[in-house]
Tab-separated table of C-alpha atoms in Angstrom:
chain	number	residue	atom	x	y	z
A	233	MET	CA	76.143	-66.118	71.273
A	234	SER	CA	78.410	-64.063	69.054
A	235	GLN	CA	81.165	-62.123	70.811
A	236	LYS	CA	80.668	-59.035	68.646
A	237	THR	CA	80.246	-55.906	70.754
A	238	VAL	CA	77.306	-53.855	69.451
A	239	ILE	CA	77.045	-51.226	72.204
A	240	ARG	CA	79.968	-49.710	74.089
A	241	ALA	CA	79.659	-46.764	76.488
A	242	GLU	CA	82.811	-45.376	78.112
A	243	ARG	CA	82.580	-42.891	81.018
A	244	VAL	CA	79.452	-41.290	79.583
A	245	SER	CA	77.891	-38.282	81.342
A	246	ARG	CA	74.895	-36.067	80.618
A	247	ARG	CA	74.032	-32.922	82.548
A	248	PHE	CA	71.023	-30.621	82.416
A	249	GLY	CA	70.746	-27.058	83.726
A	250	LYS	CA	73.570	-24.819	84.919
A	251	ASP	CA	75.374	-23.848	88.101
A	252	ALA	CA	73.287	-24.500	91.219
A	253	ALA	CA	70.419	-25.859	89.112
A	254	GLU	CA	72.608	-28.407	87.323
A	255	VAL	CA	71.406	-32.017	87.421
A	256	VAL	CA	73.719	-34.871	86.504
A	257	ALA	CA	71.333	-37.336	84.861
A	258	VAL	CA	74.030	-39.787	83.749
A	259	ASP	CA	77.314	-39.848	85.648
A	260	GLN	CA	80.445	-41.532	84.248
A	261	VAL	CA	78.624	-44.649	83.019
A	262	SER	CA	80.538	-47.440	81.293
A	263	PHE	CA	79.143	-50.731	79.958
A	264	SER	CA	79.062	-52.850	76.818
A	265	LEU	CA	76.534	-55.219	75.235
A	266	MET	CA	77.273	-58.154	72.995
A	267	GLN	CA	75.238	-59.102	69.961
A	268	GLY	CA	72.072	-60.996	70.860
A	269	GLU	CA	71.791	-59.856	74.477
A	270	PHE	CA	68.361	-59.275	76.035
A	271	ALA	CA	69.249	-56.632	78.609
A	272	ALA	CA	67.560	-53.957	80.686
A	273	LEU	CA	68.577	-50.673	82.272
A	274	VAL	CA	66.730	-50.840	85.579
A	275	GLY	CA	66.043	-48.254	88.244
A	276	PRO	CA	63.454	-45.939	89.790
A	277	SER	CA	62.137	-42.811	88.104
A	278	GLY	CA	64.931	-40.244	87.905
A	279	SER	CA	67.714	-42.835	87.938
A	280	GLY	CA	68.892	-41.829	84.447
A	281	LYS	CA	67.875	-44.938	82.546
A	282	SER	CA	65.765	-43.204	79.855
A	283	THR	CA	68.415	-40.498	79.424
A	284	LEU	CA	71.068	-43.172	78.969
A	285	LEU	CA	68.902	-45.041	76.454
A	286	ASN	CA	68.470	-41.823	74.455
A	287	LEU	CA	72.241	-41.276	74.493
A	288	VAL	CA	72.869	-44.828	73.301
A	289	GLY	CA	70.327	-44.352	70.505
A	290	GLY	CA	71.838	-41.078	69.342
A	291	LEU	CA	68.653	-39.166	70.199
A	292	ASP	CA	70.687	-37.000	72.584
A	293	ASP	CA	74.383	-36.133	72.863
A	294	ALA	CA	76.634	-36.920	75.812
A	295	ASP	CA	78.509	-34.100	77.533
A	296	ASP	CA	81.441	-36.399	78.252
A	297	GLY	CA	82.554	-39.860	77.303
A	298	ARG	CA	82.226	-42.020	74.226
A	299	ILE	CA	79.462	-44.214	72.789
A	300	GLU	CA	80.002	-46.739	70.011
A	301	LEU	CA	77.181	-48.538	68.228
A	302	ALA	CA	77.942	-51.308	65.767
A	303	GLY	CA	81.541	-50.094	65.690
A	304	ARG	CA	80.746	-46.440	64.984
A	305	ASP	CA	81.564	-43.588	67.337
A	306	LEU	CA	78.329	-41.580	67.550
A	307	ALA	CA	80.196	-38.333	68.268
A	308	SER	CA	82.032	-38.634	64.937
A	309	LEU	CA	78.790	-38.566	62.925
A	310	SER	CA	77.135	-35.450	61.564
A	311	ALA	CA	73.436	-34.905	62.260
A	312	SER	CA	72.448	-36.374	58.882
A	313	GLU	CA	74.875	-39.284	59.224
A	314	LYS	CA	73.499	-40.026	62.687
A	315	SER	CA	69.944	-39.980	61.327
A	316	ASP	CA	70.909	-42.417	58.562
A	317	PHE	CA	72.741	-44.609	61.070
A	318	ARG	CA	69.699	-44.810	63.340
A	319	ARG	CA	67.514	-45.647	60.345
A	320	ASP	CA	69.725	-48.521	59.240
A	321	HIS	CA	70.951	-50.002	62.525
A	322	ILE	CA	68.527	-49.214	65.368
A	323	GLY	CA	64.879	-49.988	66.025
A	324	PHE	CA	63.044	-47.890	68.624
A	325	ILE	CA	60.051	-48.853	70.769
A	326	PHE	CA	58.501	-46.119	72.937
A	327	GLN	CA	55.905	-46.361	75.691
A	328	SER	CA	53.686	-43.911	73.761
A	329	TYR	CA	53.851	-46.157	70.626
A	330	ASN	CA	54.668	-43.163	68.324
A	331	LEU	CA	52.713	-44.581	65.393
A	332	ILE	CA	51.673	-42.298	62.534
A	333	PRO	CA	47.891	-41.950	63.041
A	334	VAL	CA	46.953	-41.413	59.377
A	335	LEU	CA	48.739	-44.585	58.270
A	336	SER	CA	47.489	-48.140	58.623
A	337	ALA	CA	49.347	-50.664	60.736
A	338	ALA	CA	50.932	-52.125	57.606
A	339	GLU	CA	51.952	-48.675	56.372
A	340	ASN	CA	53.488	-47.812	59.736
A	341	ILE	CA	55.578	-50.977	59.582
A	342	GLU	CA	56.503	-50.362	55.951
A	343	TYR	CA	57.486	-46.710	56.413
A	344	ILE	CA	61.089	-47.204	57.534
A	345	MET	CA	61.750	-49.636	54.665
A	346	LEU	CA	60.296	-47.100	52.226
A	347	ILE	CA	62.839	-44.547	53.448
A	348	GLN	CA	65.587	-47.153	53.126
A	349	GLY	CA	64.663	-47.716	49.486
A	350	VAL	CA	63.619	-51.347	49.885
A	351	LYS	CA	61.721	-52.564	46.817
A	352	GLY	CA	57.929	-52.861	47.011
A	353	ALA	CA	57.673	-56.638	46.807
A	354	GLU	CA	60.216	-57.110	49.596
A	355	ARG	CA	58.508	-54.450	51.727
A	356	ARG	CA	55.155	-56.200	51.417
A	357	ARG	CA	56.694	-59.586	52.177
A	358	ARG	CA	58.429	-58.256	55.258
A	359	VAL	CA	55.292	-56.443	56.493
A	360	ASP	CA	53.218	-59.628	56.177
A	361	GLU	CA	55.953	-61.600	57.952
A	362	MET	CA	56.163	-59.136	60.851
A	363	LEU	CA	52.368	-58.914	61.247
A	364	GLU	CA	52.258	-62.687	61.555
A	365	ILE	CA	55.153	-62.778	64.043
A	366	VAL	CA	53.497	-60.241	66.374
A	367	GLY	CA	50.083	-61.889	66.068
A	368	LEU	CA	48.340	-59.251	63.943
A	369	SER	CA	47.772	-61.093	60.666
A	370	GLY	CA	44.695	-59.726	58.929
A	371	LEU	CA	44.790	-56.423	60.865
A	372	GLY	CA	47.289	-54.557	58.712
A	373	HIS	CA	44.555	-52.343	57.240
A	374	ARG	CA	43.581	-50.869	60.605
A	375	ARG	CA	44.750	-47.447	61.701
A	376	PRO	CA	46.135	-46.946	65.229
A	377	ALA	CA	42.859	-45.427	66.512
A	378	GLU	CA	41.088	-48.644	65.541
A	379	MET	CA	43.447	-50.806	67.622
A	380	SER	CA	43.883	-51.482	71.330
A	381	GLY	CA	46.963	-50.284	73.190
A	382	GLY	CA	48.446	-53.749	73.112
A	383	GLN	CA	47.870	-54.053	69.376
A	384	GLN	CA	49.446	-50.639	68.772
A	385	GLN	CA	52.526	-51.635	70.742
A	386	ARG	CA	52.740	-54.857	68.715
A	387	VAL	CA	52.741	-52.710	65.574
A	388	ALA	CA	55.551	-50.662	67.126
A	389	VAL	CA	57.535	-53.853	67.747
A	390	ALA	CA	56.913	-55.006	64.178
A	391	ARG	CA	57.994	-51.596	62.868
A	392	ALA	CA	61.183	-51.727	64.929
A	393	MET	CA	62.013	-55.204	63.597
A	394	ALA	CA	60.998	-54.677	59.969
A	395	SER	CA	64.235	-53.030	58.833
A	396	ASN	CA	66.403	-55.838	60.290
A	397	PRO	CA	68.220	-53.612	62.813
A	398	GLU	CA	71.156	-54.840	64.866
A	399	ILE	CA	69.832	-53.189	68.015
A	400	ILE	CA	66.355	-52.488	69.408
A	401	LEU	CA	66.037	-49.874	72.154
A	402	ALA	CA	62.779	-50.025	74.119
A	403	ASP	CA	61.853	-47.275	76.582
A	404	GLU	CA	59.252	-48.537	79.094
A	405	PRO	CA	57.456	-50.510	76.337
A	406	THR	CA	54.951	-52.093	78.735
A	407	ALA	CA	54.138	-48.973	80.780
A	408	ASN	CA	50.731	-48.382	79.183
A	409	LEU	CA	49.680	-52.021	78.964
A	410	ASP	CA	47.791	-54.291	81.326
A	411	SER	CA	49.720	-57.183	82.852
A	412	LYS	CA	48.453	-59.911	80.503
A	413	THR	CA	49.092	-57.840	77.362
A	414	GLY	CA	52.510	-56.768	78.619
A	415	ILE	CA	53.586	-60.343	79.263
A	416	ALA	CA	52.402	-61.458	75.804
A	417	LEU	CA	54.320	-58.608	74.185
A	418	LEU	CA	57.497	-59.420	76.121
A	419	GLU	CA	57.280	-63.065	75.096
A	420	THR	CA	56.984	-61.928	71.483
A	421	MET	CA	60.090	-59.765	71.833
A	422	ARG	CA	62.014	-62.555	73.543
A	423	LYS	CA	61.168	-64.960	70.714
A	424	LEU	CA	62.334	-62.365	68.187
A	425	ASN	CA	65.559	-61.932	70.140
A	426	GLU	CA	66.186	-65.664	70.160
A	427	SER	CA	65.230	-66.322	66.535
A	428	GLU	CA	66.714	-63.214	64.900
A	429	GLY	CA	69.704	-62.589	67.187
A	430	VAL	CA	68.806	-58.912	67.586
A	431	THR	CA	70.187	-57.123	70.639
A	432	PHE	CA	67.463	-55.708	72.906
A	433	LEU	CA	68.104	-52.995	75.501
A	434	PHE	CA	65.164	-51.919	77.650
A	435	SER	CA	64.753	-48.965	79.976
A	436	THR	CA	62.317	-50.009	82.693
A	437	HIS	CA	61.219	-50.383	86.270
A	438	ASP	CA	58.573	-52.975	85.277
A	439	GLN	CA	59.005	-56.230	87.179
A	440	LYS	CA	57.717	-58.206	84.170
A	441	ILE	CA	60.733	-57.087	82.124
A	442	ILE	CA	63.102	-57.504	85.061
A	443	ASP	CA	61.928	-61.115	85.440
A	444	ARG	CA	62.555	-61.876	81.746
A	445	ALA	CA	65.733	-59.953	80.963
A	446	LYS	CA	68.897	-62.016	80.695
A	447	ARG	CA	70.998	-59.129	81.986
A	448	LEU	CA	70.140	-56.305	84.392
A	449	ILE	CA	72.123	-53.062	84.624
A	450	TRP	CA	70.977	-51.250	87.778
A	451	LEU	CA	71.074	-47.455	87.832
A	452	GLU	CA	70.701	-45.041	90.716
A	453	ASP	CA	71.296	-41.281	90.560
A	454	GLY	CA	72.815	-41.665	87.116
A	455	ARG	CA	75.390	-44.264	88.107
A	456	ILE	CA	75.615	-48.013	87.575
A	457	MET	CA	75.114	-49.717	90.929
A	458	GLY	CA	74.998	-53.303	89.695
A	459	ASP	CA	75.341	-55.450	86.578
A	460	GLU	CA	74.069	-59.008	86.735
A	461	ARG	CA	73.218	-61.820	84.343
A	462	ALA	CA	70.440	-64.356	84.751
A	463	GLN	CA	71.699	-67.695	86.058
A	464	THR	CA	69.309	-69.680	83.860
A	465	LEU	CA	69.038	-68.483	80.251
């Protein structure tokens, strides 16, 4: 595994509310991830894992501390620079899929590459490749409403991978899936991690992800309570 650090958080905090109503969602958290890790932020609801994932992805701003992604300090970027950085370096997978309903599966996957200015022939090649990888060959013409939840989440995985990001952030990606579908999806993501070398960071309390992650960062009340690596990789 490469020793390049792709995520670095240093004493990061995020607070919501004011005075007596203030809630510290993330409290002085520090950790780093190396390229190619398959890691999970783990903890019960309210532990701060989704908030921390949003901070790492630049979807929210920390009140204190520093976050670096792929060598860039997120706080140093303007709003437009941060948007461009997310587009070019990060893939997102959400539990609600977040697909564009009026677009086909293929068009949803292609969309980010269209924004990046990737040429048409390369976009089509990459879409076909990703549909095959996630087991949806021949279904690219279907719109989200014509697909099962598991198929929609596979499209979301393909969309996240299509732009060749360095990092994929996945917030409870199996929450809306049955056990069999969730396991199949996780195996797909693990194969992508191993073949493409993309860093995966999950936010989850799903035992299926916990069993498959190669590193677990345990959160409770916004603080890291444990950080462990799988003994057998």
